[in-house]
Short mmCIF file of C-alpha atoms in Angstrom, two decimals:
data_model
loop_
_atom_site.label_atom_id
_atom_site.label_comp_id
_atom_site.label_asym_id
_atom_site.label_seq_id
_atom_site.Cartn_x
_atom_site.Cartn_y
_atom_site.Cartn_z
CA MET A 12 -27.80 8.11 -7.95
CA ASN A 13 -28.13 10.06 -4.47
CA ALA A 14 -25.27 11.83 -3.00
CA LEU A 15 -23.30 9.98 -0.38
CA ARG A 16 -21.90 11.60 2.73
CA VAL A 17 -18.39 10.21 2.84
CA ALA A 18 -16.18 10.75 5.63
CA VAL A 19 -12.47 10.74 4.36
CA VAL A 20 -10.12 9.90 6.80
CA ALA A 21 -6.46 11.08 6.83
CA GLY A 22 -3.47 11.68 8.76
CA GLY A 23 -2.69 10.22 12.36
CA PRO A 24 0.41 9.53 14.34
CA SER A 25 2.54 8.71 11.41
CA SER A 26 5.14 9.10 9.39
CA GLU A 27 3.16 9.43 6.52
CA ALA A 28 0.64 11.85 7.63
CA ALA A 29 1.57 14.40 5.18
CA VAL A 30 1.44 12.25 2.17
CA SER A 31 -2.08 10.66 3.34
CA ARG A 32 -3.55 14.11 3.60
CA ALA A 33 -2.62 15.33 0.35
CA SER A 34 -4.40 11.89 -0.91
CA ALA A 35 -7.25 12.89 0.96
CA ALA A 36 -7.30 16.27 -0.79
CA GLY A 37 -7.31 14.34 -4.51
CA VAL A 38 -10.62 11.91 -2.93
CA GLU A 39 -12.13 15.14 -1.72
CA ARG A 40 -12.00 16.93 -4.84
CA ALA A 41 -12.78 13.44 -7.28
CA LEU A 42 -16.00 12.74 -4.73
CA GLU A 43 -17.26 16.19 -5.20
CA ALA A 44 -16.58 16.00 -8.85
CA ALA A 45 -18.66 12.69 -9.01
CA GLY A 46 -21.38 14.56 -6.76
CA HIS A 47 -21.15 13.45 -3.48
CA ARG A 48 -20.62 15.16 -0.15
CA PRO A 49 -17.03 14.30 1.58
CA THR A 50 -15.70 15.73 4.94
CA ARG A 51 -12.48 15.03 5.80
CA LEU A 52 -11.44 13.67 9.42
CA GLU A 53 -7.86 13.55 11.24
CA LEU A 54 -7.49 10.10 12.49
CA GLY A 55 -6.91 10.54 16.57
CA PRO A 56 -8.80 10.22 19.73
CA GLY A 57 -11.15 12.14 18.42
CA ALA A 58 -12.00 10.14 15.57
CA ALA A 59 -14.64 7.71 17.16
CA ALA A 60 -16.77 10.36 18.24
CA ALA A 61 -16.67 12.40 14.72
CA LEU A 62 -17.61 9.48 12.71
CA THR A 63 -19.89 8.94 15.04
CA ALA A 64 -21.92 12.06 15.09
CA GLY A 65 -21.59 12.56 11.39
CA GLU A 66 -23.75 10.65 10.24
CA PHE A 67 -21.85 9.33 7.45
CA ASP A 68 -23.11 6.28 4.69
CA VAL A 69 -19.32 5.27 3.88
CA VAL A 70 -16.10 5.94 5.05
CA PHE A 71 -12.88 5.79 2.84
CA PRO A 72 -9.86 5.83 4.23
CA VAL A 73 -6.29 7.12 2.97
CA ALA A 74 -4.71 7.21 6.65
CA HIS A 75 -1.39 5.52 5.18
CA GLY A 76 0.65 3.70 7.34
CA PRO A 77 0.69 2.61 11.23
CA LEU A 78 -2.70 3.20 12.65
CA GLY A 79 -4.73 4.17 9.26
CA GLU A 80 -3.69 1.12 6.89
CA ASP A 81 -2.36 -1.52 9.49
CA GLY A 82 -6.53 -2.79 10.50
CA CYS A 83 -6.50 -0.19 13.67
CA LEU A 84 -8.56 1.99 11.50
CA GLN A 85 -10.37 -0.86 9.81
CA GLY A 86 -11.43 -2.55 13.57
CA LEU A 87 -12.68 1.09 14.54
CA LEU A 88 -14.94 1.15 11.78
CA GLU A 89 -16.17 -2.87 11.76
CA VAL A 90 -16.64 -1.64 15.78
CA LEU A 91 -18.78 1.43 15.09
CA GLY A 92 -20.81 -0.46 11.97
CA LEU A 93 -19.89 1.80 9.31
CA PRO A 94 -19.00 0.31 5.80
CA TYR A 95 -15.56 1.32 4.37
CA VAL A 96 -13.36 1.39 1.48
CA GLY A 97 -10.85 -1.13 0.97
CA SER A 98 -9.57 -4.34 2.73
CA GLY A 99 -10.57 -5.57 6.11
CA VAL A 100 -8.46 -5.89 9.54
CA LEU A 101 -6.81 -8.49 8.89
CA ALA A 102 -5.99 -8.30 5.54
CA SER A 103 -4.73 -4.21 6.17
CA ALA A 104 -2.87 -5.70 8.95
CA LEU A 105 -0.76 -8.68 6.80
CA ALA A 106 -0.18 -6.19 4.26
CA ALA A 107 0.87 -3.53 6.39
CA SER A 108 3.82 -5.65 7.93
CA LYS A 109 5.98 -6.91 5.36
CA PRO A 110 7.84 -9.69 6.66
CA ALA A 111 4.45 -11.11 7.24
CA ALA A 112 3.19 -10.55 3.46
CA LYS A 113 5.98 -11.69 2.06
CA ALA A 114 5.40 -14.90 4.02
CA MET A 115 2.12 -15.09 2.65
CA PHE A 116 3.25 -14.79 -0.58
CA ARG A 117 6.28 -17.52 -0.08
CA ARG A 118 2.89 -19.87 0.78
CA ALA A 119 1.25 -18.95 -2.29
CA GLY A 120 4.50 -19.62 -4.42
CA LEU A 121 5.26 -15.99 -5.33
CA PRO A 122 8.39 -14.89 -6.09
CA VAL A 123 9.84 -12.64 -3.23
CA ALA A 124 13.80 -12.06 -2.38
CA GLU A 125 15.02 -13.51 0.77
CA GLU A 126 15.14 -10.91 3.53
CA VAL A 127 16.68 -10.63 7.08
CA LEU A 128 15.25 -9.01 9.94
CA VAL A 129 16.90 -6.23 12.58
CA ARG A 130 14.84 -5.47 15.86
CA ARG A 131 15.79 -1.94 17.28
CA GLY A 132 18.41 -2.67 19.91
CA ASP A 133 20.38 -5.83 18.40
CA ASP A 134 23.98 -4.67 18.02
CA ALA A 135 23.90 -2.81 14.97
CA ALA A 136 27.43 -3.50 13.45
CA ARG A 137 27.26 -7.11 13.64
CA ALA A 138 23.98 -7.22 12.48
CA ALA A 139 24.94 -5.08 9.52
CA ALA A 140 27.74 -7.58 8.84
CA GLY A 141 26.12 -10.56 9.04
CA LEU A 142 23.25 -9.43 6.78
CA ARG A 143 25.72 -8.26 3.96
CA ALA A 144 27.26 -11.64 4.36
CA ARG A 145 24.23 -13.39 3.94
CA LEU A 146 22.57 -11.51 1.03
CA GLY A 147 25.43 -9.80 -0.49
CA ARG A 148 27.26 -6.73 0.14
CA ALA A 149 24.37 -4.28 -2.03
CA VAL A 150 21.18 -4.19 0.11
CA PHE A 151 18.25 -2.47 0.63
CA ILE A 152 17.22 -1.63 4.31
CA LYS A 153 13.88 -0.58 4.93
CA PRO A 154 11.43 -0.39 8.10
CA ALA A 155 9.33 -3.35 8.03
CA ASN A 156 6.28 -1.55 8.35
CA GLY A 157 5.76 1.45 6.58
CA GLY A 158 5.65 3.24 3.12
CA SER A 159 6.53 6.09 0.76
CA ALA A 160 9.68 4.96 0.86
CA ILE A 161 10.54 7.01 4.70
CA GLY A 162 13.37 5.53 6.47
CA VAL A 163 14.35 3.13 3.63
CA ALA A 164 18.00 3.55 2.31
CA ARG A 165 19.85 1.74 -0.32
CA VAL A 166 23.63 0.47 0.19
CA LEU A 167 26.06 -0.16 -2.42
CA ALA A 168 28.56 -2.96 -2.65
CA ALA A 169 31.29 -0.49 -2.01
CA ASP A 170 29.64 1.09 0.58
CA ASP A 171 31.84 0.32 4.04
CA ASP A 172 29.33 -1.37 7.16
CA ALA A 173 28.78 2.20 8.82
CA VAL A 174 26.53 2.93 5.88
CA ALA A 175 24.84 0.00 6.83
CA VAL A 176 24.60 0.77 10.00
CA ALA A 177 23.32 4.38 9.42
CA ALA A 178 20.66 2.45 7.29
CA LEU A 179 19.69 0.64 10.19
CA ALA A 180 19.63 3.13 12.25
CA ALA A 181 16.96 5.14 9.92
CA ALA A 182 14.80 2.11 9.48
CA HIS A 183 14.55 1.93 13.33
CA ALA A 184 13.61 5.47 13.86
CA VAL A 185 10.10 4.56 11.50
CA ASP A 186 9.98 1.03 13.08
CA GLU A 187 10.69 -1.36 15.78
CA LEU A 188 12.14 -3.97 13.01
CA ALA A 189 13.78 -3.45 10.10
CA LEU A 190 13.91 -5.18 6.71
CA ALA A 191 17.00 -5.87 4.34
CA GLU A 192 17.21 -7.75 1.05
CA PRO A 193 19.48 -7.77 -1.76
CA LEU A 194 19.70 -5.15 -4.10
CA LEU A 195 18.01 -6.36 -7.13
CA VAL A 196 18.94 -5.08 -10.28
CA GLY A 197 15.95 -4.05 -13.39
CA ALA A 198 13.09 -1.75 -13.46
CA GLU A 199 10.59 -0.51 -11.01
CA VAL A 200 7.10 -1.81 -11.70
CA THR A 201 4.16 -0.95 -10.22
CA CYS A 202 0.65 -2.74 -10.57
CA GLY A 203 -2.75 -1.75 -9.30
CA VAL A 204 -5.33 -4.27 -8.71
CA LEU A 205 -9.06 -3.23 -8.64
CA GLU A 206 -12.00 -5.63 -8.30
CA ASP A 207 -15.06 -5.42 -10.61
CA GLU A 208 -18.83 -5.06 -9.95
CA ARG A 209 -18.33 -9.23 -8.95
CA GLY A 210 -15.92 -8.72 -6.14
CA ALA A 211 -13.00 -10.36 -8.67
CA PRO A 212 -9.66 -9.09 -8.39
CA ARG A 213 -8.35 -7.55 -11.95
CA ALA A 214 -4.86 -6.32 -12.34
CA LEU A 215 -5.03 -2.63 -13.95
CA PRO A 216 -2.49 -1.96 -16.87
CA PRO A 217 1.28 -2.00 -15.26
CA THR A 218 3.43 1.36 -14.73
CA LEU A 219 6.98 1.70 -15.17
CA ILE A 220 8.47 4.23 -12.93
CA ARG A 221 11.92 6.39 -13.95
CA SER A 222 13.23 8.03 -10.92
CA GLN A 223 14.22 11.41 -11.92
CA ALA A 224 15.23 13.26 -8.57
CA GLY A 225 17.42 10.04 -7.13
CA ASP A 226 18.56 7.04 -8.38
CA TRP A 227 15.97 4.98 -7.14
CA TYR A 228 11.97 5.68 -5.97
CA ASP A 229 12.86 7.56 -2.87
CA PHE A 230 10.14 10.03 -1.35
CA LYS A 231 11.47 12.81 -3.63
CA SER A 232 10.56 10.73 -6.66
CA LYS A 233 7.92 9.92 -5.29
CA TYR A 234 6.02 13.20 -4.35
CA ALA A 235 7.93 16.22 -5.55
CA ALA A 236 6.48 17.95 -9.17
CA GLY A 237 8.72 16.10 -11.85
CA GLY A 238 10.43 13.47 -9.29
CA SER A 239 9.59 10.70 -11.59
CA LEU A 240 8.52 9.46 -14.71
CA HIS A 241 5.76 7.21 -15.10
CA GLU A 242 4.87 4.91 -18.37
CA CYS A 243 1.86 3.59 -18.30
CA PRO A 244 1.10 0.66 -20.22
CA ALA A 245 4.33 0.06 -19.32
CA PRO A 246 6.62 -0.72 -21.92
CA LEU A 247 7.38 -4.63 -21.12
CA PRO A 248 7.73 -7.65 -23.27
CA LEU A 249 3.87 -9.02 -23.52
CA GLU A 250 5.00 -12.11 -21.33
CA LEU A 251 6.60 -9.90 -18.80
CA PHE A 252 3.52 -7.78 -18.83
CA ALA A 253 1.08 -10.26 -18.39
CA ARG A 254 3.74 -12.37 -15.32
CA VAL A 255 3.28 -8.64 -13.53
CA GLN A 256 -0.22 -8.63 -14.09
CA GLU A 257 -0.81 -12.13 -12.54
CA LEU A 258 1.54 -11.87 -9.84
CA ALA A 259 -0.42 -8.51 -8.48
CA VAL A 260 -3.75 -10.53 -8.36
CA GLY A 261 -2.02 -13.30 -7.04
CA ALA A 262 -0.57 -11.03 -4.29
CA HIS A 263 -3.53 -9.31 -3.58
CA ARG A 264 -5.34 -12.48 -3.07
CA ALA A 265 -2.43 -14.26 -0.82
CA VAL A 266 -3.29 -11.44 1.84
CA GLY A 267 -6.98 -11.47 1.42
CA ALA A 268 -6.85 -8.09 0.16
CA ARG A 269 -10.34 -6.24 -0.75
CA ASP A 270 -11.66 -3.59 -3.55
CA LEU A 271 -8.15 -2.12 -4.15
CA SER A 272 -4.20 -2.75 -4.10
CA ARG A 273 -1.04 -1.63 -5.34
CA VAL A 274 1.87 -4.22 -5.70
CA ASP A 275 5.17 -3.13 -6.28
CA PHE A 276 8.00 -5.52 -8.52
CA VAL A 277 11.42 -5.48 -9.80
CA VAL A 278 11.41 -6.51 -13.36
CA GLY A 279 14.89 -8.17 -14.69
CA ASP A 280 14.79 -10.91 -16.44
CA ASP A 281 12.27 -12.50 -14.39
CA VAL A 282 10.10 -10.56 -11.67
CA THR A 283 10.18 -10.17 -7.96
CA LEU A 284 7.52 -9.22 -5.81
CA LEU A 285 8.52 -6.44 -3.09
CA GLU A 286 5.43 -5.47 -1.44
CA ILE A 287 1.85 -4.51 -1.58
CA ASN A 288 -0.03 -1.56 -0.87
CA THR A 289 -4.23 -1.91 0.16
CA LEU A 290 -4.60 1.96 0.68
CA PRO A 291 -2.44 3.19 -2.29
CA GLY A 292 -1.61 6.95 -2.71
CA MET A 293 -4.28 8.87 -4.10
CA THR A 294 -2.15 12.44 -4.54
CA ALA A 295 -1.78 14.14 -7.79
CA THR A 296 1.53 12.04 -8.89
CA SER A 297 0.06 8.81 -7.69
CA LEU A 298 0.20 5.61 -9.59
CA PHE A 299 -3.35 4.24 -8.87
CA PRO A 300 -5.22 6.76 -10.28
CA GLU A 301 -3.04 7.03 -13.04
CA ALA A 302 -2.89 3.64 -13.76
CA ALA A 303 -7.17 3.30 -13.54
CA ALA A 304 -7.45 6.49 -15.67
CA ALA A 305 -5.05 4.31 -18.41
CA ALA A 306 -7.38 1.70 -18.07
CA GLY A 307 -10.41 3.76 -19.07
CA LEU A 308 -11.81 5.01 -15.51
CA PRO A 309 -11.08 8.56 -14.59
CA PHE A 310 -10.65 9.17 -10.78
CA PRO A 311 -14.00 10.79 -9.82
CA GLU A 312 -15.25 7.70 -11.44
CA LEU A 313 -12.88 5.42 -9.44
CA CYS A 314 -13.90 6.99 -6.21
CA GLU A 315 -17.62 6.27 -6.89
CA ARG A 316 -16.72 3.07 -7.98
CA LEU A 317 -15.09 2.28 -4.82
CA VAL A 318 -17.65 4.09 -2.24
CA ARG A 319 -20.81 2.17 -4.23
CA ALA A 320 -18.93 -0.76 -3.84
CA ALA A 321 -17.94 -0.49 -0.05
CA LEU A 322 -21.84 0.93 0.72
CA ALA A 323 -23.32 -2.25 -1.13
CA ARG A 324 -21.08 -4.71 1.01
CA PRO A 325 -23.22 -7.00 2.96
CA ALA A 326 -23.38 -5.87 7.23
CA ARG A 327 -20.72 -7.80 9.30
CA PHE A 328 -22.41 -10.93 10.61
CA THR A 329 -23.35 -10.33 14.16
CA PRO A 330 -24.51 -13.73 15.68
CA ALA A 331 -26.81 -14.24 18.64
CA GLU A 332 -25.10 -14.22 21.79
CA GLN A 333 -25.23 -17.10 23.76
CA ALA A 334 -26.70 -16.90 27.21
CA MET A 335 -24.69 -17.73 30.46
CA PRO A 336 -25.73 -20.80 32.26
#
């Protein structure tokens, strides 16, 4: 097949920019191995001009976090008329907002934990006491928009409310809205979803995550060498294994995701859905490429499949302009 000119868009004004650039390096290497001609572009004010001047066949966004993953970059690509890997504008925006995604999950009947939202500028001491009274003393507090565990903190039952106040401050340093959920007991499991040639979402083997750098899957555990151990396929009972896969596909459909996604869970006696990532990490330690490889799809073939699917997608329908009366 002919070599494609692929723009790999990364970075941008996000706390996840460094992670994004590491993903871009992995995608570049995989595309080159598949025989394509990737060019990395930085997400910023000059991105539109660079995308136009580059005469690219297709775009592979790996810009995690705000502007890259929340529909903004996707909207730019729609305006420019460039085919791109991944979800469209609406699905990207829904998935990037944890409260919006959870609303869609609830609407679809998927199992999620209760949450409390705290806005930046609210009385933090009062909010901390109130959310713990409602959710229980042990909670996770995270930015409502964002990933890579940046700005996420765990508050244990024995901690006083000052710890929860500090956790709210950490989340608000990343996003205007903080989201608190009960601290769930169980295994940390993630499951990728990859659409087949007909566009039907299929679950990859779930992965069990064993954090080594910390007591939970924090930033260091995610990205430091040896920070975590991944078991894929996850050693779960068959019923729970199938349940995770079913819910991952359900979450993908609930937000209208496209091409690929990765869905995170806590698995105890049952399964609780945490969140969905429509542009999952593609670094050397990332979970989605590992799961695809476990399913028999090496990284270069995965990237090849994604860019070919994006290129084959029909162009956006443009209705005829209505003349003014």
